[in-house]
Amino acid sequence: MTQNRRIVLAARPEGAVRPEHFRLETQPLPAVPDGHLLVRNRFLSLDPYMRGAMNDRKSYRKPQAIGETMVGGTVGEVVESRHPKFAVGDVVVGGFGWQLYGLSDGGGGLRKVDTSKVPMQAWLGPAGMPGVTAWVGLNRIIAPKAGETVVVSAASGAVGSVVGQLAKAQGCRVVGVAGGAAKCGLVVDAYGFDACVDYKAGRLEADLAAATPDGIDGYFENVGGAVLDAVLGRMNAFGRIAVCGLIAGYNDEPIPVQRFNSVLLNRLRIQGFIVSEVPDAWPPALAELAAKVADGSLKYRETIAHGLDAAPAAFIGLLRGENLGKQLVALD
Ligand code: NDP
């Protein structure tokens, strides 16, 4: 008999996440009541926000419950439907979490996607939540003008790579910051950034200065810590900073900021945002991003782990920067 397999949060991490914080469980498949559908998930998206959800503290989202399926975005096929709007074979993006099957009443943001021109898993990456995140932070907060310099941290990743390509298409000078020569090579050669600073090379301040001769007008922040400080030191008057993520601090490391005075000296505007709280941006962003994925003008990379059992190690790797591009799990 077919069974569902899922990964639950077994314990809350203090500091770094380890395999023992997760537990694999097997369950019978749920019955499908009237008005519901059953989805066989094919890809699971692993995202940095999941680290925050593992904590039990004040945040913009409620904590992941102990013993419950780990939260997460998924894409898969409808395998049984008693819902008028969904048919067997439809491909749907949902939030079924770290498990093979998901039962839905059609709500909770479940939506059909067209995989004729955009591959199924890209709806979790450049044509999905990470892409929309890039679009919102760039267009709604940084709002760059042609000729301005935009810097992006975690530039080789799912969000950062899209930010840079969108900014470049708007005529900006685009500089990425990423960890290691391989990631920086990808950022310049595949994604077309003008330059990339390897923050692990030990010359962050000097290399950032060399890459931003006219200063920085817009900064898309994914990381925090030393990179943020170096950027603050090069911001131009009336610069804008979109605070999207602070991954350097997700394992509870402190992320001190030394150059906060730049905010006043340069009359900066700094705004944090959560993409799920900007619903009006999703339709135009998804339309633009999916079209660019379909015509090949938006480049992206994926790191794919195979099998649900591989999800914890892949997630731990993501938090260590081991992924190249969007981290996915193929639920083979
Ligand atoms: P990525 O694909 O970029 O993967 C995470 C990357 O972060 C790693 O590859 C690594 O790149 C970098 N990183 C990991 N640990 C550290 C560390 N300790 N210090 C510095 N860099 C680190 O992830 P996403 O593109 O999915 O997410 C990027 C950011 O966007 C995250 O901060 C995430 O939380 C945020 N986000 C926010 C959303 C919102 O609504 N506000 C929605 C979606 C994402 P490298 O090796 O280059 O350092």
PDB file of C-alpha atoms in Angstrom, residues 28-263:
ATOM      1  CA  PRO A  28      -0.973   6.036   5.726  1.00  0.00           C
ATOM      2  CA  LEU A  29      -2.154   8.199   2.836  1.00  0.00           C
ATOM      3  CA  PRO A  30      -5.090  10.382   3.891  1.00  0.00           C
ATOM      4  CA  ALA A  31      -8.584   9.764   2.476  1.00  0.00           C
ATOM      5  CA  VAL A  32      -9.660  12.517   0.045  1.00  0.00           C
ATOM      6  CA  PRO A  33     -12.918  14.107   1.261  1.00  0.00           C
ATOM      7  CA  ASP A  34     -15.351  15.913  -1.027  1.00  0.00           C
ATOM      8  CA  GLY A  35     -13.950  19.275  -2.134  1.00  0.00           C
ATOM      9  CA  HIS A  36     -10.346  18.153  -1.638  1.00  0.00           C
ATOM     10  CA  LEU A  37      -7.439  16.916  -3.760  1.00  0.00           C
ATOM     11  CA  LEU A  38      -4.317  14.853  -3.182  1.00  0.00           C
ATOM     12  CA  VAL A  39      -0.973  15.941  -4.625  1.00  0.00           C
ATOM     13  CA  ARG A  40       2.161  13.858  -5.159  1.00  0.00           C
ATOM     14  CA  ASN A  41       4.908  16.380  -4.560  1.00  0.00           C
ATOM     15  CA  ARG A  42       7.803  16.167  -7.047  1.00  0.00           C
ATOM     16  CA  PHE A  43      10.124  18.926  -5.817  1.00  0.00           C
ATOM     17  CA  LEU A  44      10.582  20.519  -2.404  1.00  0.00           C
ATOM     18  CA  SER A  45      12.115  23.976  -2.106  1.00  0.00           C
ATOM     19  CA  LEU A  46      14.657  24.461   0.696  1.00  0.00           C
ATOM     20  CA  ASP A  47      14.873  28.077   1.820  1.00  0.00           C
ATOM     21  CA  PRO A  48      16.796  29.986   4.481  1.00  0.00           C
ATOM     22  CA  TYR A  49      13.570  31.166   6.227  1.00  0.00           C
ATOM     23  CA  MET A  50      13.052  27.592   7.450  1.00  0.00           C
ATOM     24  CA  ARG A  51      15.921  28.115   9.902  1.00  0.00           C
ATOM     25  CA  GLY A  52      14.016  30.986  11.537  1.00  0.00           C
ATOM     26  CA  ALA A  53      10.834  28.925  11.653  1.00  0.00           C
ATOM     27  CA  MET A  54      12.672  26.269  13.698  1.00  0.00           C
ATOM     28  CA  ASN A  55      13.064  28.781  16.568  1.00  0.00           C
ATOM     29  CA  ASP A  56      10.333  29.513  19.079  1.00  0.00           C
ATOM     30  CA  ARG A  57      10.615  33.269  19.317  1.00  0.00           C
ATOM     31  CA  LYS A  58       8.976  36.466  18.101  1.00  0.00           C
ATOM     32  CA  SER A  59       9.119  36.658  14.337  1.00  0.00           C
ATOM     33  CA  TYR A  60       7.037  37.609  11.320  1.00  0.00           C
ATOM     34  CA  ARG A  61       5.788  34.013  11.115  1.00  0.00           C
ATOM     35  CA  LYS A  62       4.629  31.543  13.722  1.00  0.00           C
ATOM     36  CA  PRO A  63       7.171  28.940  14.774  1.00  0.00           C
ATOM     37  CA  GLN A  64       7.267  25.533  13.177  1.00  0.00           C
ATOM     38  CA  ALA A  65       5.577  23.169  15.691  1.00  0.00           C
ATOM     39  CA  ILE A  66       7.621  20.305  17.138  1.00  0.00           C
ATOM     40  CA  GLY A  67       6.457  16.966  15.729  1.00  0.00           C
ATOM     41  CA  GLU A  68       4.805  18.625  12.702  1.00  0.00           C
ATOM     42  CA  THR A  69       5.841  18.365   9.052  1.00  0.00           C
ATOM     43  CA  MET A  70       8.613  20.851   8.247  1.00  0.00           C
ATOM     44  CA  VAL A  71       7.160  23.811   6.336  1.00  0.00           C
ATOM     45  CA  GLY A  72       8.128  24.365   2.719  1.00  0.00           C
ATOM     46  CA  GLY A  73       7.080  25.161  -0.823  1.00  0.00           C
ATOM     47  CA  THR A  74       6.422  22.241  -3.189  1.00  0.00           C
ATOM     48  CA  VAL A  75       5.463  21.535  -6.755  1.00  0.00           C
ATOM     49  CA  GLY A  76       3.769  18.297  -7.802  1.00  0.00           C
ATOM     50  CA  GLU A  77       0.943  16.571  -9.637  1.00  0.00           C
ATOM     51  CA  VAL A  78      -2.657  16.088  -8.611  1.00  0.00           C
ATOM     52  CA  VAL A  79      -3.138  12.321  -8.228  1.00  0.00           C
ATOM     53  CA  GLU A  80      -6.719  12.301  -6.904  1.00  0.00           C
ATOM     54  CA  SER A  81      -9.307  15.065  -7.050  1.00  0.00           C
ATOM     55  CA  ARG A  82     -12.747  15.602  -5.594  1.00  0.00           C
ATOM     56  CA  HIS A  83     -12.391  19.356  -6.174  1.00  0.00           C
ATOM     57  CA  PRO A  84     -14.173  21.063  -9.092  1.00  0.00           C
ATOM     58  CA  LYS A  85     -11.214  23.294 -10.032  1.00  0.00           C
ATOM     59  CA  PHE A  86      -8.447  20.672 -10.072  1.00  0.00           C
ATOM     60  CA  ALA A  87      -8.089  17.583 -12.243  1.00  0.00           C
ATOM     61  CA  VAL A  88      -5.795  14.579 -12.001  1.00  0.00           C
ATOM     62  CA  GLY A  89      -2.554  15.472 -13.793  1.00  0.00           C
ATOM     63  CA  ASP A  90      -2.665  19.200 -13.013  1.00  0.00           C
ATOM     64  CA  VAL A  91       0.699  20.529 -11.823  1.00  0.00           C
ATOM     65  CA  VAL A  92       0.330  22.665  -8.712  1.00  0.00           C
ATOM     66  CA  VAL A  93       2.564  24.810  -6.524  1.00  0.00           C
ATOM     67  CA  GLY A  94       1.673  24.581  -2.870  1.00  0.00           C
ATOM     68  CA  GLY A  95       3.066  24.690   0.604  1.00  0.00           C
ATOM     69  CA  PHE A  96       2.849  21.030   1.554  1.00  0.00           C
ATOM     70  CA  GLY A  97       6.217  20.956   3.313  1.00  0.00           C
ATOM     71  CA  TRP A  98       8.791  18.204   3.588  1.00  0.00           C
ATOM     72  CA  GLN A  99       6.628  15.263   2.519  1.00  0.00           C
ATOM     73  CA  LEU A 100       5.739  13.162  -0.504  1.00  0.00           C
ATOM     74  CA  TYR A 101       1.982  13.803  -0.549  1.00  0.00           C
ATOM     75  CA  GLY A 102      -0.234  16.739   0.360  1.00  0.00           C
ATOM     76  CA  LEU A 103      -3.985  16.982   0.933  1.00  0.00           C
ATOM     77  CA  SER A 104      -5.634  20.300   0.112  1.00  0.00           C
ATOM     78  CA  ASP A 105      -9.029  21.962  -0.058  1.00  0.00           C
ATOM     79  CA  GLY A 106      -7.708  24.133  -2.889  1.00  0.00           C
ATOM     80  CA  GLY A 107      -6.986  27.115  -0.597  1.00  0.00           C
ATOM     81  CA  GLY A 108      -3.802  28.253   1.109  1.00  0.00           C
ATOM     82  CA  GLY A 109      -2.299  29.696  -2.053  1.00  0.00           C
ATOM     83  CA  LEU A 110      -2.426  26.442  -4.054  1.00  0.00           C
ATOM     84  CA  ARG A 111      -2.168  27.300  -7.742  1.00  0.00           C
ATOM     85  CA  LYS A 112      -1.931  25.522 -11.066  1.00  0.00           C
ATOM     86  CA  VAL A 113       1.157  26.185 -13.160  1.00  0.00           C
ATOM     87  CA  ASP A 114       1.901  25.686 -16.840  1.00  0.00           C
ATOM     88  CA  THR A 115       4.959  23.504 -17.397  1.00  0.00           C
ATOM     89  CA  SER A 116       4.928  23.678 -21.205  1.00  0.00           C
ATOM     90  CA  LYS A 117       7.563  26.456 -21.302  1.00  0.00           C
ATOM     91  CA  VAL A 118       8.747  26.745 -17.695  1.00  0.00           C
ATOM     92  CA  PRO A 119      10.135  23.562 -16.079  1.00  0.00           C
ATOM     93  CA  MET A 120       8.180  22.339 -13.087  1.00  0.00           C
ATOM     94  CA  GLN A 121      10.853  23.110 -10.508  1.00  0.00           C
ATOM     95  CA  ALA A 122      11.524  26.621 -11.846  1.00  0.00           C
ATOM     96  CA  TRP A 123       8.134  27.563 -10.365  1.00  0.00           C
ATOM     97  CA  LEU A 124       9.892  27.204  -6.993  1.00  0.00           C
ATOM     98  CA  GLY A 125      12.909  29.266  -8.070  1.00  0.00           C
ATOM     99  CA  PRO A 126      13.254  32.112 -10.597  1.00  0.00           C
ATOM    100  CA  ALA A 127       9.544  31.896 -11.512  1.00  0.00           C
ATOM    101  CA  GLY A 128       8.483  31.399  -7.895  1.00  0.00           C
ATOM    102  CA  MET A 129       8.879  32.799  -4.424  1.00  0.00           C
ATOM    103  CA  PRO A 130      12.611  33.604  -4.666  1.00  0.00           C
ATOM    104  CA  GLY A 131      12.107  35.378  -7.997  1.00  0.00           C
ATOM    105  CA  VAL A 132       9.188  37.413  -6.669  1.00  0.00           C
ATOM    106  CA  THR A 133      11.285  38.311  -3.630  1.00  0.00           C
ATOM    107  CA  ALA A 134      13.983  39.672  -5.928  1.00  0.00           C
ATOM    108  CA  TRP A 135      11.417  41.593  -7.976  1.00  0.00           C
ATOM    109  CA  VAL A 136       9.776  43.207  -4.918  1.00  0.00           C
ATOM    110  CA  GLY A 137      12.981  44.290  -3.185  1.00  0.00           C
ATOM    111  CA  LEU A 138      14.456  45.684  -6.378  1.00  0.00           C
ATOM    112  CA  ASN A 139      11.431  47.346  -7.952  1.00  0.00           C
ATOM    113  CA  ARG A 140       9.420  48.415  -4.932  1.00  0.00           C
ATOM    114  CA  ILE A 141      12.222  49.411  -2.520  1.00  0.00           C
ATOM    115  CA  ILE A 142      15.471  50.087  -4.365  1.00  0.00           C
ATOM    116  CA  ALA A 143      13.671  51.344  -7.498  1.00  0.00           C
ATOM    117  CA  PRO A 144      16.939  51.900  -9.369  1.00  0.00           C
ATOM    118  CA  LYS A 145      17.509  54.362 -12.188  1.00  0.00           C
ATOM    119  CA  ALA A 146      19.624  53.492 -15.220  1.00  0.00           C
ATOM    120  CA  GLY A 147      23.272  54.219 -14.551  1.00  0.00           C
ATOM    121  CA  GLU A 148      23.039  53.687 -10.791  1.00  0.00           C
ATOM    122  CA  THR A 149      25.143  51.082  -8.986  1.00  0.00           C
ATOM    123  CA  VAL A 150      23.281  48.231  -7.311  1.00  0.00           C
ATOM    124  CA  VAL A 151      25.033  45.740  -5.020  1.00  0.00           C
ATOM    125  CA  VAL A 152      23.544  42.340  -4.129  1.00  0.00           C
ATOM    126  CA  SER A 153      24.777  39.939  -1.446  1.00  0.00           C
ATOM    127  CA  ALA A 154      24.388  36.137  -1.672  1.00  0.00           C
ATOM    128  CA  ALA A 155      24.545  37.020  -5.370  1.00  0.00           C
ATOM    129  CA  SER A 156      24.856  33.499  -6.751  1.00  0.00           C
ATOM    130  CA  GLY A 157      21.756  32.287  -4.912  1.00  0.00           C
ATOM    131  CA  ALA A 158      18.129  31.899  -5.841  1.00  0.00           C
ATOM    132  CA  VAL A 159      17.155  35.464  -4.935  1.00  0.00           C
ATOM    133  CA  GLY A 160      20.429  37.306  -5.549  1.00  0.00           C
ATOM    134  CA  SER A 161      20.952  35.982  -9.055  1.00  0.00           C
ATOM    135  CA  VAL A 162      17.529  37.287 -10.124  1.00  0.00           C
ATOM    136  CA  VAL A 163      18.048  40.683  -8.466  1.00  0.00           C
ATOM    137  CA  GLY A 164      21.245  41.236 -10.423  1.00  0.00           C
ATOM    138  CA  GLN A 165      19.803  40.219 -13.777  1.00  0.00           C
ATOM    139  CA  LEU A 166      16.716  42.404 -13.342  1.00  0.00           C
ATOM    140  CA  ALA A 167      18.857  45.393 -12.289  1.00  0.00           C
ATOM    141  CA  LYS A 168      21.206  44.858 -15.215  1.00  0.00           C
ATOM    142  CA  ALA A 169      18.232  44.815 -17.601  1.00  0.00           C
ATOM    143  CA  GLN A 170      17.259  48.207 -16.140  1.00  0.00           C
ATOM    144  CA  GLY A 171      20.623  49.676 -17.123  1.00  0.00           C
ATOM    145  CA  CYS A 172      22.374  49.598 -13.752  1.00  0.00           C
ATOM    146  CA  ARG A 173      25.946  48.749 -12.871  1.00  0.00           C
ATOM    147  CA  VAL A 174      25.480  45.537 -10.898  1.00  0.00           C
ATOM    148  CA  VAL A 175      27.967  44.160  -8.388  1.00  0.00           C
ATOM    149  CA  GLY A 176      27.495  40.867  -6.574  1.00  0.00           C
ATOM    150  CA  VAL A 177      29.018  39.664  -3.328  1.00  0.00           C
ATOM    151  CA  ALA A 178      29.393  35.901  -2.968  1.00  0.00           C
ATOM    152  CA  GLY A 179      31.486  33.310  -1.196  1.00  0.00           C
ATOM    153  CA  GLY A 180      34.316  31.823  -3.245  1.00  0.00           C
ATOM    154  CA  ALA A 181      35.796  32.061  -6.720  1.00  0.00           C
ATOM    155  CA  ALA A 182      33.417  29.502  -8.262  1.00  0.00           C
ATOM    156  CA  LYS A 183      30.321  31.411  -7.152  1.00  0.00           C
ATOM    157  CA  CYS A 184      31.802  34.740  -8.252  1.00  0.00           C
ATOM    158  CA  GLY A 185      32.665  33.255 -11.635  1.00  0.00           C
ATOM    159  CA  LEU A 186      29.068  32.156 -12.074  1.00  0.00           C
ATOM    160  CA  VAL A 187      27.754  35.568 -11.054  1.00  0.00           C
ATOM    161  CA  VAL A 188      29.780  37.361 -13.734  1.00  0.00           C
ATOM    162  CA  ASP A 189      29.927  34.772 -16.519  1.00  0.00           C
ATOM    163  CA  ALA A 190      26.464  33.181 -16.325  1.00  0.00           C
ATOM    164  CA  TYR A 191      24.332  35.903 -14.752  1.00  0.00           C
ATOM    165  CA  GLY A 192      26.085  38.841 -16.429  1.00  0.00           C
ATOM    166  CA  PHE A 193      26.872  40.988 -13.380  1.00  0.00           C
ATOM    167  CA  ASP A 194      29.518  43.648 -14.030  1.00  0.00           C
ATOM    168  CA  ALA A 195      31.672  42.448 -11.123  1.00  0.00           C
ATOM    169  CA  CYS A 196      31.597  40.141  -8.130  1.00  0.00           C
ATOM    170  CA  VAL A 197      33.408  40.472  -4.804  1.00  0.00           C
ATOM    171  CA  ASP A 198      34.459  37.244  -3.092  1.00  0.00           C
ATOM    172  CA  TYR A 199      33.896  38.091   0.568  1.00  0.00           C
ATOM    173  CA  LYS A 200      35.863  35.012   1.624  1.00  0.00           C
ATOM    174  CA  ALA A 201      39.052  36.202  -0.119  1.00  0.00           C
ATOM    175  CA  GLY A 202      40.013  38.466   2.805  1.00  0.00           C
ATOM    176  CA  ARG A 203      39.929  41.809   0.933  1.00  0.00           C
ATOM    177  CA  LEU A 204      36.257  42.671   1.206  1.00  0.00           C
ATOM    178  CA  GLU A 205      36.574  46.427   1.750  1.00  0.00           C
ATOM    179  CA  ALA A 206      39.257  46.981  -0.912  1.00  0.00           C
ATOM    180  CA  ASP A 207      37.584  44.738  -3.494  1.00  0.00           C
ATOM    181  CA  LEU A 208      34.178  46.340  -2.939  1.00  0.00           C
ATOM    182  CA  ALA A 209      35.718  49.811  -3.323  1.00  0.00           C
ATOM    183  CA  ALA A 210      37.378  48.756  -6.587  1.00  0.00           C
ATOM    184  CA  ALA A 211      34.102  47.298  -7.920  1.00  0.00           C
ATOM    185  CA  THR A 212      32.031  50.370  -7.017  1.00  0.00           C
ATOM    186  CA  PRO A 213      34.074  53.363  -8.170  1.00  0.00           C
ATOM    187  CA  ASP A 214      31.003  55.635  -8.172  1.00  0.00           C
ATOM    188  CA  GLY A 215      29.735  54.434  -4.779  1.00  0.00           C
ATOM    189  CA  ILE A 216      26.543  52.442  -4.195  1.00  0.00           C
ATOM    190  CA  ASP A 217      22.991  53.682  -4.807  1.00  0.00           C
ATOM    191  CA  GLY A 218      21.021  50.530  -4.057  1.00  0.00           C
ATOM    192  CA  TYR A 219      21.840  47.532  -1.898  1.00  0.00           C
ATOM    193  CA  PHE A 220      19.841  44.309  -1.825  1.00  0.00           C
ATOM    194  CA  GLU A 221      20.711  42.775   1.548  1.00  0.00           C
ATOM    195  CA  ASN A 222      20.584  39.009   1.973  1.00  0.00           C
ATOM    196  CA  VAL A 223      23.340  38.443   4.478  1.00  0.00           C
ATOM    197  CA  GLY A 224      24.202  41.096   7.117  1.00  0.00           C
ATOM    198  CA  GLY A 225      27.427  41.278   9.098  1.00  0.00           C
ATOM    199  CA  ALA A 226      30.703  42.368   7.549  1.00  0.00           C
ATOM    200  CA  VAL A 227      29.223  42.705   4.047  1.00  0.00           C
ATOM    201  CA  LEU A 228      26.553  45.127   5.263  1.00  0.00           C
ATOM    202  CA  ASP A 229      29.202  47.189   7.043  1.00  0.00           C
ATOM    203  CA  ALA A 230      31.415  47.358   3.990  1.00  0.00           C
ATOM    204  CA  VAL A 231      28.433  48.441   1.854  1.00  0.00           C
ATOM    205  CA  LEU A 232      27.325  51.091   4.381  1.00  0.00           C
ATOM    206  CA  GLY A 233      30.775  52.621   4.034  1.00  0.00           C
ATOM    207  CA  ARG A 234      30.236  53.118   0.284  1.00  0.00           C
ATOM    208  CA  MET A 235      26.596  54.228   0.084  1.00  0.00           C
ATOM    209  CA  ASN A 236      25.834  57.389  -1.877  1.00  0.00           C
ATOM    210  CA  ALA A 237      23.519  60.151  -0.657  1.00  0.00           C
ATOM    211  CA  PHE A 238      19.845  59.107  -0.783  1.00  0.00           C
ATOM    212  CA  GLY A 239      20.746  55.444  -1.339  1.00  0.00           C
ATOM    213  CA  ARG A 240      18.171  52.717  -0.717  1.00  0.00           C
ATOM    214  CA  ILE A 241      18.687  49.414   1.063  1.00  0.00           C
ATOM    215  CA  ALA A 242      16.157  46.584   0.757  1.00  0.00           C
ATOM    216  CA  VAL A 243      16.626  44.249   3.727  1.00  0.00           C
ATOM    217  CA  CYS A 244      15.505  40.880   2.425  1.00  0.00           C
ATOM    218  CA  GLY A 245      17.516  38.477   4.570  1.00  0.00           C
ATOM    219  CA  LEU A 246      20.253  38.383   7.200  1.00  0.00           C
ATOM    220  CA  ILE A 247      21.462  34.829   6.774  1.00  0.00           C
ATOM    221  CA  ALA A 248      24.771  35.478   8.551  1.00  0.00           C
ATOM    222  CA  GLY A 249      22.772  35.603  11.769  1.00  0.00           C
ATOM    223  CA  TYR A 250      20.289  32.755  11.255  1.00  0.00           C
ATOM    224  CA  ASN A 251      22.277  30.338  13.422  1.00  0.00           C
ATOM    225  CA  ASP A 252      22.115  32.884  16.254  1.00  0.00           C
ATOM    226  CA  GLU A 253      25.480  34.532  15.572  1.00  0.00           C
ATOM    227  CA  PRO A 254      25.414  38.255  16.500  1.00  0.00           C
ATOM    228  CA  ILE A 255      25.535  40.570  13.477  1.00  0.00           C
ATOM    229  CA  PRO A 256      26.910  43.888  14.770  1.00  0.00           C
ATOM    230  CA  VAL A 257      26.750  46.956  12.518  1.00  0.00           C
ATOM    231  CA  GLN A 258      29.638  49.413  12.934  1.00  0.00           C
ATOM    232  CA  ARG A 259      28.714  52.029  10.332  1.00  0.00           C
ATOM    233  CA  PHE A 260      25.134  52.880  11.212  1.00  0.00           C
ATOM    234  CA  ASN A 261      26.117  56.557  11.017  1.00  0.00           C
ATOM    235  CA  SER A 262      26.059  56.173   7.218  1.00  0.00           C
ATOM    236  CA  VAL A 263      22.234  56.137   7.443  1.00  0.00           C
TER     237      VAL A 263
END
